[in-house]
JSON list of C-alpha atoms in Angstrom, two decimals:
[
{"chain": "A", "resi": 1, "resn": "ASP", "atom": "CA", "xyz": [0.00, 0.00, 0.00]},
{"chain": "A", "resi": 2, "resn": "GLN", "atom": "CA", "xyz": [2.51, 2.52, -1.24]},
{"chain": "A", "resi": 3, "resn": "GLN", "atom": "CA", "xyz": [1.13, 6.00, -0.82]},
{"chain": "A", "resi": 4, "resn": "VAL", "atom": "CA", "xyz": [3.72, 7.60, -3.10]},
{"chain": "A", "resi": 5, "resn": "LYS", "atom": "CA", "xyz": [4.45, 5.86, -6.37]},
{"chain": "A", "resi": 6, "resn": "GLN", "atom": "CA", "xyz": [7.12, 6.42, -8.97]},
{"chain": "A", "resi": 7, "resn": "ASN", "atom": "CA", "xyz": [6.13, 4.04, -11.71]},
{"chain": "A", "resi": 8, "resn": "SER", "atom": "CA", "xyz": [9.17, 4.52, -13.93]},
{"chain": "A", "resi": 9, "resn": "PRO", "atom": "CA", "xyz": [12.19, 2.75, -12.44]},
{"chain": "A", "resi": 10, "resn": "SER", "atom": "CA", "xyz": [14.50, 4.45, -14.92]},
{"chain": "A", "resi": 11, "resn": "LEU", "atom": "CA", "xyz": [14.68, 7.16, -17.55]},
{"chain": "A", "resi": 12, "resn": "SER", "atom": "CA", "xyz": [17.33, 7.88, -20.17]},
{"chain": "A", "resi": 13, "resn": "VAL", "atom": "CA", "xyz": [17.61, 11.33, -21.74]},
{"chain": "A", "resi": 14, "resn": "GLN", "atom": "CA", "xyz": [20.03, 13.01, -24.14]},
{"chain": "A", "resi": 15, "resn": "GLU", "atom": "CA", "xyz": [22.06, 15.91, -22.79]},
{"chain": "A", "resi": 16, "resn": "GLY", "atom": "CA", "xyz": [20.36, 19.23, -23.42]},
{"chain": "A", "resi": 17, "resn": "ARG", "atom": "CA", "xyz": [16.87, 17.74, -23.67]},
{"chain": "A", "resi": 18, "resn": "ILE", "atom": "CA", "xyz": [14.12, 17.83, -21.08]},
{"chain": "A", "resi": 19, "resn": "SER", "atom": "CA", "xyz": [13.85, 15.19, -18.35]},
{"chain": "A", "resi": 20, "resn": "ILE", "atom": "CA", "xyz": [10.39, 14.59, -16.91]},
{"chain": "A", "resi": 21, "resn": "LEU", "atom": "CA", "xyz": [10.08, 12.49, -13.79]},
{"chain": "A", "resi": 22, "resn": "ASN", "atom": "CA", "xyz": [6.62, 11.55, -12.56]},
{"chain": "A", "resi": 23, "resn": "CYS", "atom": "CA", "xyz": [5.12, 10.78, -9.19]},
{"chain": "A", "resi": 24, "resn": "ASP", "atom": "CA", "xyz": [1.62, 9.80, -8.09]},
{"chain": "A", "resi": 25, "resn": "TYR", "atom": "CA", "xyz": [0.19, 9.80, -4.59]},
{"chain": "A", "resi": 26, "resn": "THR", "atom": "CA", "xyz": [-2.92, 8.31, -3.09]},
{"chain": "A", "resi": 27, "resn": "ASN", "atom": "CA", "xyz": [-3.43, 10.19, 0.16]},
{"chain": "A", "resi": 28, "resn": "SER", "atom": "CA", "xyz": [-5.32, 13.46, -0.24]},
{"chain": "A", "resi": 29, "resn": "MET", "atom": "CA", "xyz": [-4.09, 14.56, 3.20]},
{"chain": "A", "resi": 30, "resn": "PHE", "atom": "CA", "xyz": [-0.59, 15.18, 1.80]},
{"chain": "A", "resi": 31, "resn": "ASP", "atom": "CA", "xyz": [-0.06, 18.92, 1.41]},
{"chain": "A", "resi": 32, "resn": "TYR", "atom": "CA", "xyz": [3.68, 19.26, 0.90]},
{"chain": "A", "resi": 33, "resn": "PHE", "atom": "CA", "xyz": [5.77, 17.55, -1.74]},
{"chain": "A", "resi": 34, "resn": "LEU", "atom": "CA", "xyz": [9.50, 17.32, -2.26]},
{"chain": "A", "resi": 35, "resn": "TRP", "atom": "CA", "xyz": [12.02, 15.94, -4.69]},
{"chain": "A", "resi": 36, "resn": "TYR", "atom": "CA", "xyz": [15.34, 14.57, -3.48]},
{"chain": "A", "resi": 37, "resn": "LYS", "atom": "CA", "xyz": [18.33, 13.60, -5.59]},
{"chain": "A", "resi": 38, "resn": "LYS", "atom": "CA", "xyz": [20.68, 10.80, -4.63]},
{"chain": "A", "resi": 39, "resn": "TYR", "atom": "CA", "xyz": [24.12, 9.93, -5.99]},
{"chain": "A", "resi": 40, "resn": "PRO", "atom": "CA", "xyz": [25.66, 6.48, -5.34]},
{"chain": "A", "resi": 41, "resn": "ALA", "atom": "CA", "xyz": [27.09, 6.04, -1.83]},
{"chain": "A", "resi": 42, "resn": "GLU", "atom": "CA", "xyz": [25.60, 9.36, -0.73]},
{"chain": "A", "resi": 43, "resn": "GLY", "atom": "CA", "xyz": [22.45, 10.28, 1.11]},
{"chain": "A", "resi": 44, "resn": "PRO", "atom": "CA", "xyz": [19.49, 11.96, -0.59]},
{"chain": "A", "resi": 45, "resn": "THR", "atom": "CA", "xyz": [19.82, 15.73, -0.98]},
{"chain": "A", "resi": 46, "resn": "PHE", "atom": "CA", "xyz": [16.90, 18.11, -1.16]},
{"chain": "A", "resi": 47, "resn": "LEU", "atom": "CA", "xyz": [16.22, 19.49, -4.62]},
{"chain": "A", "resi": 48, "resn": "ILE", "atom": "CA", "xyz": [12.91, 21.34, -4.75]},
{"chain": "A", "resi": 49, "resn": "SER", "atom": "CA", "xyz": [9.54, 21.39, -3.01]},
{"chain": "A", "resi": 50, "resn": "ILE", "atom": "CA", "xyz": [5.98, 22.55, -3.52]},
{"chain": "A", "resi": 51, "resn": "SER", "atom": "CA", "xyz": [3.07, 23.10, -1.19]},
{"chain": "A", "resi": 52, "resn": "SER", "atom": "CA", "xyz": [-0.46, 22.17, -2.09]},
{"chain": "A", "resi": 53, "resn": "ILE", "atom": "CA", "xyz": [-1.54, 25.79, -2.45]},
{"chain": "A", "resi": 54, "resn": "LYS", "atom": "CA", "xyz": [0.63, 26.08, -5.56]},
{"chain": "A", "resi": 55, "resn": "ASP", "atom": "CA", "xyz": [0.65, 24.26, -8.85]},
{"chain": "A", "resi": 56, "resn": "LYS", "atom": "CA", "xyz": [4.17, 25.16, -9.94]},
{"chain": "A", "resi": 57, "resn": "ASN", "atom": "CA", "xyz": [7.51, 25.97, -8.36]},
{"chain": "A", "resi": 58, "resn": "GLU", "atom": "CA", "xyz": [10.62, 26.81, -10.31]},
{"chain": "A", "resi": 59, "resn": "ASP", "atom": "CA", "xyz": [14.28, 26.90, -9.28]},
{"chain": "A", "resi": 60, "resn": "GLY", "atom": "CA", "xyz": [16.75, 27.37, -12.08]},
{"chain": "A", "resi": 61, "resn": "ARG", "atom": "CA", "xyz": [16.66, 24.35, -14.37]},
{"chain": "A", "resi": 62, "resn": "PHE", "atom": "CA", "xyz": [14.23, 22.52, -12.09]},
{"chain": "A", "resi": 63, "resn": "THR", "atom": "CA", "xyz": [10.46, 22.94, -12.07]},
{"chain": "A", "resi": 64, "resn": "VAL", "atom": "CA", "xyz": [7.94, 20.94, -10.11]},
{"chain": "A", "resi": 65, "resn": "PHE", "atom": "CA", "xyz": [4.31, 20.80, -11.21]},
{"chain": "A", "resi": 66, "resn": "LEU", "atom": "CA", "xyz": [1.47, 19.69, -8.95]},
{"chain": "A", "resi": 67, "resn": "ASN", "atom": "CA", "xyz": [-1.92, 18.50, -10.15]},
{"chain": "A", "resi": 68, "resn": "LYS", "atom": "CA", "xyz": [-3.97, 17.98, -7.01]},
{"chain": "A", "resi": 69, "resn": "SER", "atom": "CA", "xyz": [-7.08, 16.70, -8.73]},
{"chain": "A", "resi": 70, "resn": "ALA", "atom": "CA", "xyz": [-5.05, 13.96, -10.39]},
{"chain": "A", "resi": 71, "resn": "LYS", "atom": "CA", "xyz": [-2.84, 13.46, -7.32]},
{"chain": "A", "resi": 72, "resn": "HIS", "atom": "CA", "xyz": [0.16, 13.76, -9.57]},
{"chain": "A", "resi": 73, "resn": "LEU", "atom": "CA", "xyz": [3.36, 15.72, -9.56]},
{"chain": "A", "resi": 74, "resn": "SER", "atom": "CA", "xyz": [6.23, 15.91, -11.96]},
{"chain": "A", "resi": 75, "resn": "LEU", "atom": "CA", "xyz": [9.78, 17.23, -11.98]},
{"chain": "A", "resi": 76, "resn": "HIS", "atom": "CA", "xyz": [11.07, 18.86, -15.15]},
{"chain": "A", "resi": 77, "resn": "ILE", "atom": "CA", "xyz": [14.78, 19.36, -15.70]},
{"chain": "A", "resi": 78, "resn": "VAL", "atom": "CA", "xyz": [15.67, 21.65, -18.59]},
{"chain": "A", "resi": 79, "resn": "PRO", "atom": "CA", "xyz": [18.24, 21.41, -20.04]},
{"chain": "A", "resi": 80, "resn": "SER", "atom": "CA", "xyz": [19.41, 18.06, -18.72]},
{"chain": "A", "resi": 81, "resn": "GLN", "atom": "CA", "xyz": [23.11, 17.72, -17.96]},
{"chain": "A", "resi": 82, "resn": "PRO", "atom": "CA", "xyz": [25.26, 14.60, -17.40]},
{"chain": "A", "resi": 83, "resn": "GLY", "atom": "CA", "xyz": [25.72, 15.65, -13.76]},
{"chain": "A", "resi": 84, "resn": "ASP", "atom": "CA", "xyz": [21.98, 15.27, -13.28]},
{"chain": "A", "resi": 85, "resn": "SER", "atom": "CA", "xyz": [22.37, 11.49, -13.58]},
{"chain": "A", "resi": 86, "resn": "ALA", "atom": "CA", "xyz": [21.21, 10.19, -10.21]},
{"chain": "A", "resi": 87, "resn": "VAL", "atom": "CA", "xyz": [18.25, 8.57, -8.45]},
{"chain": "A", "resi": 88, "resn": "TYR", "atom": "CA", "xyz": [15.36, 10.97, -7.92]},
{"chain": "A", "resi": 89, "resn": "PHE", "atom": "CA", "xyz": [12.96, 10.39, -5.05]},
{"chain": "A", "resi": 90, "resn": "CYS", "atom": "CA", "xyz": [9.55, 11.95, -4.75]},
{"chain": "A", "resi": 91, "resn": "ALA", "atom": "CA", "xyz": [8.39, 12.51, -1.16]},
{"chain": "A", "resi": 92, "resn": "ALA", "atom": "CA", "xyz": [5.27, 13.80, 0.52]},
{"chain": "A", "resi": 93, "resn": "SER", "atom": "CA", "xyz": [4.22, 14.99, 3.91]},
{"chain": "A", "resi": 94, "resn": "GLY", "atom": "CA", "xyz": [1.29, 16.64, 5.64]},
{"chain": "A", "resi": 95, "resn": "GLU", "atom": "CA", "xyz": [0.16, 18.04, 8.91]},
{"chain": "A", "resi": 96, "resn": "GLU", "atom": "CA", "xyz": [-1.14, 14.71, 10.15]},
{"chain": "A", "resi": 97, "resn": "TYR", "atom": "CA", "xyz": [2.21, 13.13, 9.30]},
{"chain": "A", "resi": 98, "resn": "GLY", "atom": "CA", "xyz": [4.16, 15.51, 11.47]},
{"chain": "A", "resi": 99, "resn": "ASN", "atom": "CA", "xyz": [7.68, 15.75, 10.18]},
{"chain": "A", "resi": 100, "resn": "LYS", "atom": "CA", "xyz": [8.02, 12.37, 8.56]},
{"chain": "A", "resi": 101, "resn": "LEU", "atom": "CA", "xyz": [8.47, 12.07, 4.83]},
{"chain": "A", "resi": 102, "resn": "VAL", "atom": "CA", "xyz": [6.76, 9.39, 2.76]},
{"chain": "A", "resi": 103, "resn": "PHE", "atom": "CA", "xyz": [8.97, 8.47, -0.17]},
{"chain": "A", "resi": 104, "resn": "GLY", "atom": "CA", "xyz": [8.50, 6.78, -3.49]},
{"chain": "A", "resi": 105, "resn": "ALA", "atom": "CA", "xyz": [10.84, 4.04, -4.72]},
{"chain": "A", "resi": 106, "resn": "GLY", "atom": "CA", "xyz": [12.88, 6.39, -6.87]},
{"chain": "A", "resi": 107, "resn": "THR", "atom": "CA", "xyz": [13.60, 6.82, -10.58]},
{"chain": "A", "resi": 108, "resn": "ILE", "atom": "CA", "xyz": [17.11, 6.38, -11.98]},
{"chain": "A", "resi": 109, "resn": "LEU", "atom": "CA", "xyz": [17.85, 9.19, -14.44]},
{"chain": "A", "resi": 110, "resn": "ARG", "atom": "CA", "xyz": [20.67, 8.75, -16.94]},
{"chain": "A", "resi": 111, "resn": "VAL", "atom": "CA", "xyz": [21.64, 11.77, -19.01]},
{"chain": "A", "resi": 112, "resn": "LYS", "atom": "CA", "xyz": [23.72, 10.77, -22.00]},
{"chain": "A", "resi": 113, "resn": "SER", "atom": "CA", "xyz": [26.29, 13.13, -23.47]},
{"chain": "B", "resi": 1, "resn": "GLU", "atom": "CA", "xyz": [30.04, 22.91, 8.72]},
{"chain": "B", "resi": 2, "resn": "ALA", "atom": "CA", "xyz": [30.05, 19.11, 8.84]},
{"chain": "B", "resi": 3, "resn": "GLY", "atom": "CA", "xyz": [27.05, 17.30, 7.49]},
{"chain": "B", "resi": 4, "resn": "VAL", "atom": "CA", "xyz": [25.25, 14.32, 8.97]},
{"chain": "B", "resi": 5, "resn": "THR", "atom": "CA", "xyz": [27.68, 11.46, 9.50]},
{"chain": "B", "resi": 6, "resn": "GLN", "atom": "CA", "xyz": [26.92, 7.78, 9.95]},
{"chain": "B", "resi": 7, "resn": "PHE", "atom": "CA", "xyz": [29.03, 4.89, 11.13]},
{"chain": "B", "resi": 8, "resn": "PRO", "atom": "CA", "xyz": [29.78, 2.31, 9.91]},
{"chain": "B", "resi": 9, "resn": "SER", "atom": "CA", "xyz": [29.32, 2.78, 6.18]},
{"chain": "B", "resi": 10, "resn": "HIS", "atom": "CA", "xyz": [28.90, -0.96, 5.73]},
{"chain": "B", "resi": 11, "resn": "SER", "atom": "CA", "xyz": [28.16, -3.82, 8.10]},
{"chain": "B", "resi": 12, "resn": "VAL", "atom": "CA", "xyz": [27.91, -7.52, 7.30]},
{"chain": "B", "resi": 13, "resn": "ILE", "atom": "CA", "xyz": [26.64, -9.73, 10.08]},
{"chain": "B", "resi": 14, "resn": "GLU", "atom": "CA", "xyz": [25.07, -13.13, 10.48]},
{"chain": "B", "resi": 15, "resn": "LYS", "atom": "CA", "xyz": [21.47, -13.75, 11.36]},
{"chain": "B", "resi": 16, "resn": "GLY", "atom": "CA", "xyz": [21.01, -13.63, 15.12]},
{"chain": "B", "resi": 17, "resn": "GLN", "atom": "CA", "xyz": [23.87, -11.24, 15.76]},
{"chain": "B", "resi": 18, "resn": "THR", "atom": "CA", "xyz": [23.58, -7.70, 17.07]},
{"chain": "B", "resi": 19, "resn": "VAL", "atom": "CA", "xyz": [24.51, -4.55, 15.19]},
{"chain": "B", "resi": 20, "resn": "THR", "atom": "CA", "xyz": [24.56, -0.94, 16.35]},
{"chain": "B", "resi": 21, "resn": "LEU", "atom": "CA", "xyz": [24.43, 1.92, 13.88]},
{"chain": "B", "resi": 22, "resn": "ARG", "atom": "CA", "xyz": [25.44, 5.43, 14.84]},
{"chain": "B", "resi": 23, "resn": "CYS", "atom": "CA", "xyz": [24.35, 8.80, 13.53]},
{"chain": "B", "resi": 24, "resn": "ASP", "atom": "CA", "xyz": [25.85, 12.20, 14.30]},
{"chain": "B", "resi": 25, "resn": "PRO", "atom": "CA", "xyz": [23.47, 14.96, 13.20]},
{"chain": "B", "resi": 26, "resn": "ILE", "atom": "CA", "xyz": [24.45, 18.45, 12.14]},
{"chain": "B", "resi": 27, "resn": "SER", "atom": "CA", "xyz": [25.45, 20.41, 15.21]},
{"chain": "B", "resi": 28, "resn": "GLY", "atom": "CA", "xyz": [22.50, 22.32, 16.66]},
{"chain": "B", "resi": 29, "resn": "HIS", "atom": "CA", "xyz": [19.86, 20.22, 14.95]},
{"chain": "B", "resi": 30, "resn": "ASP", "atom": "CA", "xyz": [17.29, 19.14, 17.50]},
{"chain": "B", "resi": 31, "resn": "ASN", "atom": "CA", "xyz": [15.39, 16.89, 15.10]},
{"chain": "B", "resi": 32, "resn": "LEU", "atom": "CA", "xyz": [16.85, 13.54, 14.12]},
{"chain": "B", "resi": 33, "resn": "TYR", "atom": "CA", "xyz": [15.23, 10.93, 11.91]},
{"chain": "B", "resi": 34, "resn": "TRP", "atom": "CA", "xyz": [15.97, 7.35, 10.95]},
{"chain": "B", "resi": 35, "resn": "TYR", "atom": "CA", "xyz": [14.84, 5.94, 7.60]},
{"chain": "B", "resi": 36, "resn": "ARG", "atom": "CA", "xyz": [15.48, 2.63, 5.84]},
{"chain": "B", "resi": 37, "resn": "ARG", "atom": "CA", "xyz": [15.60, 1.60, 2.21]},
{"chain": "B", "resi": 38, "resn": "VAL", "atom": "CA", "xyz": [15.21, -2.11, 1.53]},
{"chain": "B", "resi": 39, "resn": "MET", "atom": "CA", "xyz": [16.24, -3.73, -1.77]},
{"chain": "B", "resi": 40, "resn": "GLY", "atom": "CA", "xyz": [15.87, -0.66, -3.98]},
{"chain": "B", "resi": 41, "resn": "LYS", "atom": "CA", "xyz": [12.37, 0.05, -2.79]},
{"chain": "B", "resi": 42, "resn": "GLU", "atom": "CA", "xyz": [11.03, 3.20, -1.21]},
{"chain": "B", "resi": 43, "resn": "ILE", "atom": "CA", "xyz": [12.78, 4.94, 1.66]},
{"chain": "B", "resi": 44, "resn": "LYS", "atom": "CA", "xyz": [10.67, 4.27, 4.75]},
{"chain": "B", "resi": 45, "resn": "PHE", "atom": "CA", "xyz": [10.44, 6.32, 7.91]},
{"chain": "B", "resi": 46, "resn": "LEU", "atom": "CA", "xyz": [11.45, 4.57, 11.12]},
{"chain": "B", "resi": 47, "resn": "LEU", "atom": "CA", "xyz": [11.40, 7.18, 13.87]},
{"chain": "B", "resi": 48, "resn": "HIS", "atom": "CA", "xyz": [11.89, 10.81, 14.83]},
{"chain": "B", "resi": 49, "resn": "PHE", "atom": "CA", "xyz": [13.66, 12.32, 17.85]},
{"chain": "B", "resi": 50, "resn": "VAL", "atom": "CA", "xyz": [13.27, 15.84, 19.12]},
{"chain": "B", "resi": 51, "resn": "LYS", "atom": "CA", "xyz": [16.36, 16.29, 21.25]},
{"chain": "B", "resi": 52, "resn": "GLU", "atom": "CA", "xyz": [16.45, 13.15, 23.38]},
{"chain": "B", "resi": 53, "resn": "SER", "atom": "CA", "xyz": [12.73, 12.38, 23.18]},
{"chain": "B", "resi": 54, "resn": "LYS", "atom": "CA", "xyz": [11.07, 10.03, 20.73]},
{"chain": "B", "resi": 55, "resn": "GLN", "atom": "CA", "xyz": [8.50, 12.15, 18.93]},
{"chain": "B", "resi": 56, "resn": "ASP", "atom": "CA", "xyz": [7.26, 9.45, 16.56]},
{"chain": "B", "resi": 57, "resn": "GLU", "atom": "CA", "xyz": [8.37, 5.82, 16.40]},
{"chain": "B", "resi": 58, "resn": "SER", "atom": "CA", "xyz": [5.47, 4.57, 14.31]},
{"chain": "B", "resi": 59, "resn": "GLY", "atom": "CA", "xyz": [7.77, 3.22, 11.60]},
{"chain": "B", "resi": 60, "resn": "MET", "atom": "CA", "xyz": [9.85, 0.93, 13.80]},
{"chain": "B", "resi": 61, "resn": "PRO", "atom": "CA", "xyz": [9.33, -2.60, 12.42]},
{"chain": "B", "resi": 62, "resn": "ASN", "atom": "CA", "xyz": [9.30, -4.52, 15.70]},
{"chain": "B", "resi": 63, "resn": "ASN", "atom": "CA", "xyz": [10.86, -4.72, 19.13]},
{"chain": "B", "resi": 64, "resn": "ARG", "atom": "CA", "xyz": [14.15, -6.02, 17.76]},
{"chain": "B", "resi": 65, "resn": "PHE", "atom": "CA", "xyz": [14.94, -2.42, 16.90]},
{"chain": "B", "resi": 66, "resn": "LEU", "atom": "CA", "xyz": [15.98, 0.01, 19.63]},
{"chain": "B", "resi": 67, "resn": "ALA", "atom": "CA", "xyz": [16.86, 3.64, 19.01]},
{"chain": "B", "resi": 68, "resn": "GLU", "atom": "CA", "xyz": [18.40, 5.97, 21.54]},
{"chain": "B", "resi": 69, "resn": "ARG", "atom": "CA", "xyz": [19.57, 9.55, 21.61]},
{"chain": "B", "resi": 70, "resn": "THR", "atom": "CA", "xyz": [21.02, 10.12, 25.02]},
{"chain": "B", "resi": 71, "resn": "GLY", "atom": "CA", "xyz": [21.85, 13.76, 25.70]},
{"chain": "B", "resi": 72, "resn": "GLY", "atom": "CA", "xyz": [20.12, 14.83, 22.51]},
{"chain": "B", "resi": 73, "resn": "THR", "atom": "CA", "xyz": [23.25, 14.67, 20.38]},
{"chain": "B", "resi": 74, "resn": "TYR", "atom": "CA", "xyz": [24.19, 11.53, 18.46]},
{"chain": "B", "resi": 75, "resn": "SER", "atom": "CA", "xyz": [21.80, 8.61, 18.05]},
{"chain": "B", "resi": 76, "resn": "THR", "atom": "CA", "xyz": [22.22, 4.86, 17.88]},
{"chain": "B", "resi": 77, "resn": "LEU", "atom": "CA", "xyz": [19.98, 2.26, 16.28]},
{"chain": "B", "resi": 78, "resn": "LYS", "atom": "CA", "xyz": [20.50, -1.26, 17.56]},
{"chain": "B", "resi": 79, "resn": "VAL", "atom": "CA", "xyz": [19.12, -4.35, 15.87]},
{"chain": "B", "resi": 80, "resn": "GLN", "atom": "CA", "xyz": [19.06, -7.40, 18.13]},
{"chain": "B", "resi": 81, "resn": "PRO", "atom": "CA", "xyz": [18.83, -10.13, 16.99]},
{"chain": "B", "resi": 82, "resn": "ALA", "atom": "CA", "xyz": [19.21, -9.31, 13.31]},
{"chain": "B", "resi": 83, "resn": "GLU", "atom": "CA", "xyz": [17.11, -11.13, 10.74]},
{"chain": "B", "resi": 84, "resn": "LEU", "atom": "CA", "xyz": [17.61, -11.51, 6.99]},
{"chain": "B", "resi": 85, "resn": "GLU", "atom": "CA", "xyz": [14.84, -9.02, 6.20]},
{"chain": "B", "resi": 86, "resn": "ASP", "atom": "CA", "xyz": [16.66, -6.29, 8.14]},
{"chain": "B", "resi": 87, "resn": "SER", "atom": "CA", "xyz": [19.15, -5.95, 5.30]},
{"chain": "B", "resi": 88, "resn": "GLY", "atom": "CA", "xyz": [19.05, -2.56, 3.63]},
{"chain": "B", "resi": 89, "resn": "VAL", "atom": "CA", "xyz": [20.45, 0.93, 3.78]},
{"chain": "B", "resi": 90, "resn": "TYR", "atom": "CA", "xyz": [19.72, 2.86, 6.96]},
{"chain": "B", "resi": 91, "resn": "PHE", "atom": "CA", "xyz": [19.68, 6.62, 6.57]},
{"chain": "B", "resi": 92, "resn": "CYS", "atom": "CA", "xyz": [19.80, 9.21, 9.28]},
{"chain": "B", "resi": 93, "resn": "ALA", "atom": "CA", "xyz": [18.61, 12.77, 8.72]},
{"chain": "B", "resi": 94, "resn": "SER", "atom": "CA", "xyz": [18.52, 15.89, 10.84]},
{"chain": "B", "resi": 95, "resn": "SER", "atom": "CA", "xyz": [16.78, 19.23, 10.74]},
{"chain": "B", "resi": 96, "resn": "HIS", "atom": "CA", "xyz": [17.03, 22.39, 12.78]},
{"chain": "B", "resi": 97, "resn": "ALA", "atom": "CA", "xyz": [13.32, 22.84, 13.29]},
{"chain": "B", "resi": 98, "resn": "GLY", "atom": "CA", "xyz": [10.31, 20.66, 12.76]},
{"chain": "B", "resi": 99, "resn": "GLY", "atom": "CA", "xyz": [7.52, 21.06, 10.29]},
{"chain": "B", "resi": 100, "resn": "TRP", "atom": "CA", "xyz": [8.74, 21.49, 6.75]},
{"chain": "B", "resi": 101, "resn": "ASP", "atom": "CA", "xyz": [12.29, 22.45, 7.67]},
{"chain": "B", "resi": 102, "resn": "GLU", "atom": "CA", "xyz": [14.71, 20.75, 5.30]},
{"chain": "B", "resi": 103, "resn": "GLN", "atom": "CA", "xyz": [15.96, 17.35, 6.39]},
{"chain": "B", "resi": 104, "resn": "PHE", "atom": "CA", "xyz": [19.65, 16.77, 5.68]},
{"chain": "B", "resi": 105, "resn": "PHE", "atom": "CA", "xyz": [20.53, 13.15, 5.10]},
{"chain": "B", "resi": 106, "resn": "GLY", "atom": "CA", "xyz": [23.65, 11.22, 5.97]},
{"chain": "B", "resi": 107, "resn": "PRO", "atom": "CA", "xyz": [25.33, 8.82, 3.50]},
{"chain": "B", "resi": 108, "resn": "GLY", "atom": "CA", "xyz": [23.67, 5.80, 5.06]},
{"chain": "B", "resi": 109, "resn": "THR", "atom": "CA", "xyz": [24.83, 2.51, 6.54]},
{"chain": "B", "resi": 110, "resn": "ARG", "atom": "CA", "xyz": [24.47, -0.51, 4.31]},
{"chain": "B", "resi": 111, "resn": "LEU", "atom": "CA", "xyz": [23.53, -3.48, 6.49]},
{"chain": "B", "resi": 112, "resn": "THR", "atom": "CA", "xyz": [23.74, -6.99, 5.13]},
{"chain": "B", "resi": 113, "resn": "VAL", "atom": "CA", "xyz": [22.42, -9.85, 7.24]},
{"chain": "B", "resi": 114, "resn": "LEU", "atom": "CA", "xyz": [23.55, -13.29, 6.05]}
]
């Protein structure tokens, strides 16, 4: 009963193109969403977040879109760079969850040069 | 400023043995979290400390797992006795405040139970 799902285990993109990573959630009580990036042998690092009162948040090459009615969010990376190759985790939280994050299983992004 | 550190980076033990994992949070961070990732699946919450108190331990799998944070600084997570299904990567994270304050993760401890 995964509450946060990343249905694509991996994604391969050419350098300079757009990378789109998707995430679906089931619990309508989630009101804060995050993306973390993880390199091998390192811990996840925070990338970008969005609260449920917004439908878009942008930070440089990274944009997160939230569609509450569809319970879906996506991370767009434009343009993709080889250094973006990593595992990307979608995470969610909400007031009833306190501080804990509920993560998806991750998507491996490979950016080819 | 040093980040979150975890020790050891890897541990291989046999079923039935005991293992203790350690986490040193970022200095001044009152909030400390333990998470676990099993076999490439999702990262799952285990528990949350605020200073030395357990705020939420709803994710602890069973009573073979014991977490402590004496003095509100570093934390230990002991697994006794270890079972095969305990294998995975154990992450520690810390944050200055609660709520949506950013959680900074350590590199993790990879535990293999044979």
